[in-house]
Coordinates of C-alpha atoms and ligand atoms in Angstrom, one line a residue:
M1 CA 10.8 -30.4 -12.0
Q2 CA 7.4 -29.5 -11.4
K3 CA 6.1 -30.8 -7.8
T4 CA 3.0 -33.1 -8.4
V5 CA 0.0 -34.7 -6.5
E6 CA -1.2 -38.2 -6.6
I7 CA -4.9 -38.7 -6.9
A8 CA -6.7 -42.1 -6.7
L9 CA -8.4 -43.1 -9.9
D10 CA -11.8 -43.2 -7.9
D11 CA -11.4 -40.1 -6.9
V12 CA -11.0 -38.2 -10.2
S13 CA -14.0 -38.1 -11.5
K14 CA -15.9 -37.3 -8.3
L15 CA -13.7 -34.5 -7.7
A16 CA -14.9 -33.0 -11.0
F17 CA -18.3 -34.1 -10.7
N18 CA -18.2 -31.9 -7.4
I19 CA -16.2 -29.3 -8.6
L20 CA -19.1 -28.9 -11.7
T21 CA -22.1 -29.4 -9.7
H22 CA -20.8 -26.4 -7.3
A23 CA -20.2 -24.5 -10.0
G24 CA -23.6 -24.7 -11.4
Y25 CA -23.9 -27.7 -14.1
G26 CA -26.9 -29.9 -13.9
S27 CA -25.7 -33.8 -12.7
A28 CA -26.8 -35.2 -16.5
H29 CA -23.7 -32.6 -17.6
A30 CA -21.7 -32.9 -14.9
Q31 CA -21.5 -36.7 -15.2
S32 CA -20.7 -36.5 -19.0
I33 CA -17.9 -33.8 -18.4
A34 CA -16.2 -35.6 -15.4
Q35 CA -16.1 -38.9 -16.9
M36 CA -14.1 -37.4 -20.2
L37 CA -12.0 -35.6 -18.1
Y38 CA -11.1 -38.9 -16.0
T39 CA -10.2 -40.5 -19.3
C40 CA -7.9 -38.3 -20.4
Q41 CA -6.5 -37.9 -17.4
L42 CA -6.3 -41.8 -16.9
D43 CA -4.2 -41.6 -20.2
D44 CA -2.1 -38.7 -19.0
C45 CA -3.2 -36.4 -21.2
Q46 CA -2.8 -33.3 -19.0
S47 CA -3.7 -30.3 -21.5
H48 CA -7.3 -31.8 -22.0
G49 CA -7.5 -33.5 -18.2
L50 CA -8.1 -32.2 -15.1
F51 CA -7.1 -29.2 -16.4
R52 CA -10.2 -28.4 -18.5
L53 CA -12.3 -28.2 -15.4
L54 CA -11.0 -24.2 -15.4
M55 CA -12.1 -23.7 -18.5
C56 CA -15.3 -25.6 -18.0
I57 CA -16.1 -23.3 -15.0
E58 CA -14.8 -20.2 -17.0
T59 CA -17.7 -21.4 -19.1
I60 CA -20.1 -21.1 -16.6
R61 CA -19.6 -18.6 -15.1
A62 CA -19.4 -16.5 -18.2
G63 CA -22.8 -16.7 -18.3
K64 CA -23.8 -18.0 -22.0
I65 CA -23.8 -21.9 -21.2
D66 CA -27.3 -23.5 -20.1
G67 CA -25.3 -26.5 -18.2
H68 CA -28.9 -28.2 -17.4
I69 CA -30.0 -28.5 -20.7
A70 CA -31.5 -31.6 -22.8
P71 CA -29.8 -31.8 -25.9
S72 CA -32.2 -32.8 -29.0
I73 CA -31.4 -35.8 -31.4
S74 CA -32.7 -35.8 -34.6
Q75 CA -32.5 -37.4 -38.0
A76 CA -31.5 -34.7 -40.9
G77 CA -31.1 -37.6 -44.0
K78 CA -31.2 -41.1 -43.7
A79 CA -27.2 -41.2 -42.5
I80 CA -27.4 -37.7 -41.1
I81 CA -28.0 -37.3 -37.0
K82 CA -28.4 -34.0 -35.9
A83 CA -27.6 -33.6 -32.1
D84 CA -28.7 -30.3 -30.9
A85 CA -26.9 -29.3 -28.2
R86 CA -29.4 -26.3 -27.5
G87 CA -26.5 -24.0 -25.8
G88 CA -25.0 -26.9 -23.5
M89 CA -21.7 -28.8 -23.6
S90 CA -21.0 -30.5 -26.4
L91 CA -20.5 -33.9 -25.1
L92 CA -23.9 -35.0 -24.1
A93 CA -25.1 -34.4 -27.2
M94 CA -22.5 -36.2 -28.6
E95 CA -23.0 -39.0 -26.5
Q96 CA -26.6 -39.3 -26.9
A97 CA -26.6 -39.3 -30.8
V98 CA -23.6 -42.3 -30.6
P99 CA -26.5 -45.2 -30.6
L100 CA -27.9 -44.0 -33.6
L101 CA -24.5 -42.9 -35.7
V102 CA -23.8 -46.9 -34.8
E103 CA -27.2 -48.2 -36.0
K104 CA -27.2 -45.9 -39.4
T105 CA -23.1 -46.3 -39.8
R106 CA -24.1 -50.3 -39.9
E107 CA -27.2 -49.9 -42.1
F108 CA -25.8 -47.6 -44.6
G109 CA -22.2 -48.3 -44.7
I110 CA -21.2 -44.6 -43.7
A111 CA -23.2 -42.0 -41.3
A112 CA -22.4 -38.3 -39.3
V113 CA -23.4 -36.9 -36.7
A114 CA -23.5 -33.1 -36.2
V115 CA -23.3 -31.6 -32.8
N116 CA -24.9 -28.3 -33.2
H117 CA -25.0 -25.3 -30.7
C118 CA -22.6 -26.6 -28.3
F119 CA -20.0 -25.3 -26.3
H120 CA -16.6 -27.4 -26.6
F121 CA -13.5 -28.1 -24.3
S122 CA -12.6 -31.1 -24.8
A123 CA -10.2 -33.4 -26.7
L124 CA -11.6 -36.0 -29.2
W125 CA -10.0 -39.1 -29.2
P126 CA -12.8 -41.0 -26.8
E127 CA -15.5 -39.7 -28.9
V128 CA -13.8 -41.6 -32.0
E129 CA -12.8 -44.5 -29.5
R130 CA -16.0 -44.8 -28.7
L131 CA -16.8 -46.1 -32.6
S132 CA -13.3 -48.3 -32.9
A133 CA -14.6 -49.8 -29.9
E134 CA -17.8 -51.0 -31.5
G135 CA -15.4 -52.3 -34.7
L136 CA -16.1 -48.9 -37.1
A137 CA -13.6 -46.4 -38.2
A138 CA -14.0 -43.0 -37.4
M139 CA -13.2 -39.8 -37.5
T140 CA -13.9 -36.3 -35.9
M141 CA -13.2 -32.7 -36.2
V142 CA -13.7 -29.5 -34.3
P143 CA -13.2 -25.6 -35.0
S144 CA -12.5 -23.2 -31.4
H145 CA -11.9 -19.7 -31.4
S146 CA -9.8 -17.8 -34.2
W147 CA -6.4 -17.6 -32.1
V148 CA -4.1 -19.0 -35.2
A149 CA -3.1 -17.3 -37.9
P150 CA -3.1 -19.0 -41.4
A151 CA -0.1 -19.7 -42.9
G152 CA 1.4 -16.5 -44.4
G153 CA -1.0 -14.2 -42.1
T154 CA -0.4 -12.5 -39.1
R155 CA -3.5 -12.4 -36.8
G156 CA -5.8 -15.1 -35.5
T157 CA -8.6 -16.3 -38.3
L158 CA -9.0 -20.4 -37.5
G159 CA -9.1 -22.1 -34.9
T160 CA -6.4 -24.7 -33.5
N161 CA -8.6 -27.4 -35.0
P162 CA -8.2 -30.8 -33.7
M163 CA -9.2 -33.9 -35.7
A164 CA -9.5 -37.4 -34.3
F165 CA -8.7 -40.9 -36.5
S166 CA -9.6 -44.1 -34.8
W167 CA -9.4 -47.6 -36.9
P168 CA -10.4 -51.0 -35.4
R169 CA -7.7 -53.7 -34.5
Q170 CA -8.6 -57.4 -33.9
G171 CA -7.5 -57.6 -30.2
R172 CA -5.2 -54.7 -30.3
D173 CA -5.8 -51.0 -29.4
P174 CA -7.0 -49.0 -32.0
F175 CA -5.1 -47.0 -34.4
T176 CA -6.0 -43.8 -33.3
F177 CA -4.7 -40.1 -33.5
D178 CA -6.0 -36.3 -32.5
F179 CA -4.3 -33.2 -32.9
A180 CA -4.4 -29.7 -32.9
T181 CA -3.7 -28.4 -36.3
S182 CA -1.7 -25.6 -34.4
A183 CA 1.8 -26.4 -33.7
F184 CA 0.4 -26.4 -30.1
A185 CA -3.0 -26.6 -28.3
R186 CA -3.9 -23.4 -26.8
G187 CA -4.0 -25.9 -23.6
E188 CA -0.6 -26.8 -24.0
I189 CA 0.6 -23.3 -24.4
E190 CA -1.4 -22.3 -20.8
L191 CA 0.4 -25.3 -19.7
Y192 CA 3.6 -24.1 -20.5
K193 CA 2.4 -20.7 -19.2
R194 CA 1.5 -22.1 -15.8
A195 CA 5.2 -24.2 -15.7
G196 CA 7.1 -20.7 -16.4
K197 CA 8.4 -22.5 -19.5
P198 CA 9.5 -20.6 -22.8
L199 CA 8.0 -22.5 -25.9
P200 CA 9.8 -24.1 -28.7
D201 CA 10.4 -21.7 -32.2
G202 CA 7.5 -22.2 -34.3
V203 CA 4.7 -22.1 -32.2
A204 CA 3.5 -18.9 -32.2
I205 CA 3.7 -14.6 -33.1
D206 CA 3.4 -11.8 -30.9
K207 CA 0.7 -9.6 -31.3
D208 CA 3.5 -7.5 -34.0
G209 CA 3.6 -10.4 -35.8
N210 CA 6.9 -11.5 -35.0
P211 CA 8.0 -14.9 -33.6
T212 CA 8.2 -15.4 -29.7
N213 CA 9.0 -18.1 -27.4
D214 CA 7.0 -16.0 -24.5
P215 CA 3.6 -17.6 -24.0
D216 CA 2.0 -14.8 -22.8
A217 CA 3.2 -12.7 -25.9
A218 CA 1.9 -16.0 -27.7
L219 CA -1.5 -16.1 -26.1
A220 CA -2.3 -12.2 -27.1
G221 CA -0.5 -12.5 -30.8
A222 CA -1.3 -15.3 -32.9
M223 CA -1.0 -18.7 -32.8
L224 CA 0.8 -20.9 -36.1
T225 CA -0.4 -24.0 -37.6
F226 CA 1.7 -26.9 -37.8
G227 CA 3.3 -27.9 -41.4
G228 CA 3.0 -24.1 -42.7
Y229 CA 1.1 -24.3 -45.0
K230 CA -0.2 -27.8 -45.0
G231 CA -1.9 -27.6 -41.7
S232 CA -3.4 -24.5 -42.6
A233 CA -5.4 -25.6 -45.6
L234 CA -6.4 -28.7 -43.1
S235 CA -7.2 -26.1 -40.8
V236 CA -9.5 -24.4 -43.2
M237 CA -11.2 -27.9 -44.2
I238 CA -12.2 -28.4 -40.7
E239 CA -13.2 -24.4 -40.6
L240 CA -15.6 -25.5 -43.6
L241 CA -16.9 -29.5 -42.7
A242 CA -17.8 -28.2 -39.0
G243 CA -19.0 -25.2 -39.5
P244 CA -20.3 -23.9 -42.7
L245 CA -21.5 -27.5 -44.1
I246 CA -23.3 -28.4 -40.7
D247 CA -25.0 -24.8 -40.4
D248 CA -22.6 -23.8 -37.5
M249 CA -19.7 -21.0 -37.0
T250 CA -16.5 -20.5 -37.7
S251 CA -13.8 -19.8 -35.5
L252 CA -13.7 -16.4 -36.4
E253 CA -17.8 -16.5 -35.3
S254 CA -17.3 -18.4 -31.9
M255 CA -14.8 -15.4 -31.1
E256 CA -17.6 -12.7 -31.8
F257 CA -19.8 -14.8 -30.0
A258 CA -17.8 -14.8 -26.9
Q259 CA -17.7 -10.7 -26.9
G260 CA -14.5 -11.2 -24.5
K261 CA -15.4 -13.7 -22.3
S262 CA -13.1 -16.4 -21.7
G263 CA -14.2 -19.9 -21.9
A264 CA -14.9 -22.9 -23.9
P265 CA -15.5 -21.9 -27.8
Y266 CA -19.5 -22.1 -29.0
H267 CA -19.4 -23.8 -32.4
G268 CA -20.5 -27.5 -34.1
Q269 CA -18.6 -30.7 -34.3
I270 CA -18.5 -33.2 -37.1
L271 CA -18.2 -37.1 -36.3
L272 CA -18.2 -39.8 -39.3
A273 CA -18.0 -43.4 -39.1
F274 CA -17.1 -46.2 -41.5
D275 CA -18.2 -49.9 -41.6
L276 CA -14.9 -51.4 -42.9
E277 CA -16.7 -54.6 -43.8
Q278 CA -19.5 -52.6 -46.3
F279 CA -16.3 -50.8 -48.0
S280 CA -14.5 -54.1 -48.3
G281 CA -15.6 -55.3 -51.3
G282 CA -16.4 -58.6 -49.1
Q283 CA -12.7 -58.9 -48.0
L284 CA -12.8 -57.8 -44.8
A285 CA -10.0 -60.0 -43.4
R286 CA -7.9 -59.2 -46.2
N287 CA -8.1 -55.7 -46.0
E288 CA -7.9 -55.8 -42.2
A289 CA -4.2 -57.4 -42.8
R290 CA -3.3 -54.9 -44.8
A291 CA -3.9 -52.6 -42.4
E292 CA -1.6 -54.6 -39.9
R293 CA 0.6 -55.2 -42.7
L294 CA 1.2 -51.2 -42.5
F295 CA 1.5 -50.8 -38.5
A296 CA 4.1 -53.6 -38.4
D297 CA 6.4 -51.8 -41.2
I298 CA 6.1 -48.5 -39.1
I299 CA 7.0 -49.9 -35.5
D300 CA 9.7 -52.5 -37.6
Q301 CA 11.7 -49.5 -38.3
G302 CA 11.9 -48.2 -34.6
A303 CA 9.0 -45.3 -35.2
R304 CA 6.0 -45.9 -32.9
L305 CA 2.3 -45.2 -33.8
P306 CA 0.1 -42.3 -32.1
S307 CA -1.7 -43.0 -29.1
Q308 CA 1.0 -46.2 -27.6
R309 CA 2.0 -43.2 -25.1
R310 CA -1.5 -42.9 -23.9
F311 CA -1.9 -46.6 -23.9
A312 CA 1.1 -47.0 -21.8
A313 CA -0.1 -44.3 -19.4
R314 CA -3.2 -46.2 -19.3
A315 CA -1.8 -49.4 -18.3
R316 CA 0.5 -47.9 -15.8
N317 CA -2.1 -45.7 -14.1
L318 CA -4.7 -48.5 -13.8
K319 CA -2.2 -50.9 -12.4
R320 CA -1.1 -48.3 -9.5
G321 CA -4.1 -46.9 -9.3
F322 CA -3.7 -42.8 -9.1
V323 CA -3.0 -40.2 -11.7
E324 CA -0.5 -36.8 -11.0
I325 CA -1.6 -33.5 -11.9
S326 CA 0.9 -30.7 -10.9
S327 CA 0.2 -29.2 -7.2
G328 CA -0.6 -25.8 -8.8
L329 CA -3.7 -27.0 -10.7
Y330 CA -4.5 -29.4 -7.4
D331 CA -4.4 -26.3 -5.4
D332 CA -6.6 -24.1 -7.9
L333 CA -9.1 -27.3 -8.3
C334 CA -9.6 -27.5 -4.3
A335 CA -10.3 -23.6 -4.1
L336 CA -13.0 -24.5 -6.8
L337 CA -14.8 -27.1 -4.3
P338 CA -17.6 -27.2 -2.0
Ligands
NDP401 P1 -0.1 -33.9 -29.2 O1 0.5 -33.1 -30.1 O2 0.3 -34.2 -28.0 O3 -0.3 -35.0 -29.7 C1 -1.1 -35.5 -31.0 C2 -0.6 -37.1 -31.8 O4 0.3 -37.6 -32.1 C3 -1.6 -38.1 -29.9 O5 -2.1 -38.7 -31.1 C4 -0.1 -38.5 -29.8 O6 -0.2 -39.9 -29.5 C5 0.7 -38.7 -31.2 N1 2.2 -38.6 -31.3 C6 2.6 -38.0 -30.4 N2 4.4 -37.9 -30.8 C7 4.2 -38.9 -31.4 C8 5.4 -39.7 -32.5 N3 6.4 -39.1 -32.1 N4 5.1 -40.4 -33.0 C9 3.9 -41.0 -33.3 N5 2.5 -40.3 -32.8 C10 2.6 -39.5 -32.3 O7 -1.9 -33.2 -29.5 P2 -2.4 -31.7 -29.3 O8 -1.2 -30.9 -28.1 O9 -2.0 -31.1 -30.6 O10 -3.6 -32.0 -29.3 C11 -3.9 -32.5 -27.8 C12 -5.2 -32.9 -27.8 O11 -6.0 -31.7 -27.0 C13 -6.0 -33.5 -28.4 O12 -6.6 -34.3 -27.6 C14 -6.8 -32.4 -29.2 O13 -8.1 -32.9 -29.5 C15 -7.0 -31.4 -28.0 N6 -7.7 -29.9 -28.3 C16 -8.7 -29.8 -28.7 C17 -9.2 -28.7 -28.8 C18 -10.9 -28.6 -28.7 O14 -11.1 -27.5 -29.2 N7 -11.7 -29.0 -28.4 C19 -8.6 -28.0 -29.5 C20 -6.8 -28.4 -29.4 C21 -6.8 -29.8 -29.0 P3 0.7 -40.0 -27.8 O15 -0.8 -39.4 -27.0 O16 0.3 -41.8 -27.6 O17 1.7 -39.3 -27.6
PYC402 O1 -6.3 -26.8 -26.5 O2 -6.4 -25.3 -28.2 C1 -6.9 -25.8 -27.4 C2 -8.4 -25.9 -27.1 C3 -9.2 -25.1 -27.2 C4 -10.8 -25.7 -26.9 C5 -10.2 -26.3 -26.0 N1 -9.0 -26.8 -26.0

């Protein structure tokens, strides 16, 4: 059993903010990053909670990110919003673009934000849930670095390429999923490495193309997609929609841009939003009821909806007033404090 440390909820974003500003991030970026890390840690998303502070610090130490830059938000079409992060972290640009996205989605029924020129380290579900909280359905996706072999391939070409989707539900938590199209997120492999645990089968191959359960060999070799050729094709779709479609980098290009330095990948992000009412042919209530019937049928047979673990963790952590992280991570974070 790994040793853990309890951190009071009030202290989670303070800890993150202090570490980020000490490392050189300006307060606007530090605040948006700290808020994201709090949100993820509150829901026990260990791979993209406080653990990702290490990646944020590596990113600023690598010297390419601008930790102070103000994003620029503009319209590229009636329903297309460009959020230029201008070489900063993605979160502030997205945060500033979302109000216009909500407005344009209500106006046109569908709208999108393309975030460009951003460093990106974070989980995606908080961004789609910001829209489902407004009663809109939303999906978002990003490339990363070319760590993942395409199905049948032997070397990294694709990113871990997560995709998230959220559907609003009256009076209930939304239906949300958010996962990498690699069998494991890179962050998850890093956590296995830190815990000294072997990986399950089917997650990675070593640098010679042989299956491996060793986290170090996996990180040096190539990761695999989930679901074989199906995950591989979805991953390529994400490369295209969040790369060439929006005039931004693929995971291959992001890896080249990094020039061997560690830290967050640099690329774009697409976020699409849908107005349920305008798509519903005037039958919103009937169509929402259809969605509820679908969810009920899943739950009735003992299956669970994605994000239920997360919502339960949130309720538990809010009630007890603290989150838990491994003591090894806590020590590493304390070493980054002023
Ligand atoms: P997981 O495999 O942990 O979870 C994926 C999703 O599946 C969650 O919504 C989860 O819900 C749901 N789920 C898990 N088990 C079940 C089940 N038995 N039945 C129904 N639903 C289930 O995700 P990943 O490790 O692939 O990704 C973790 C995070 O890493 C994501 O937030 C992702 O955005 C982030 N990431 C970010 C990247 C980036 O470049 N920025 C790259 C790769 C990943 P629940 O949470 O409730 O268990
Ligand atoms: O876990 O794969 C990952 C990841 C990449 C960038 C941020 N997280």
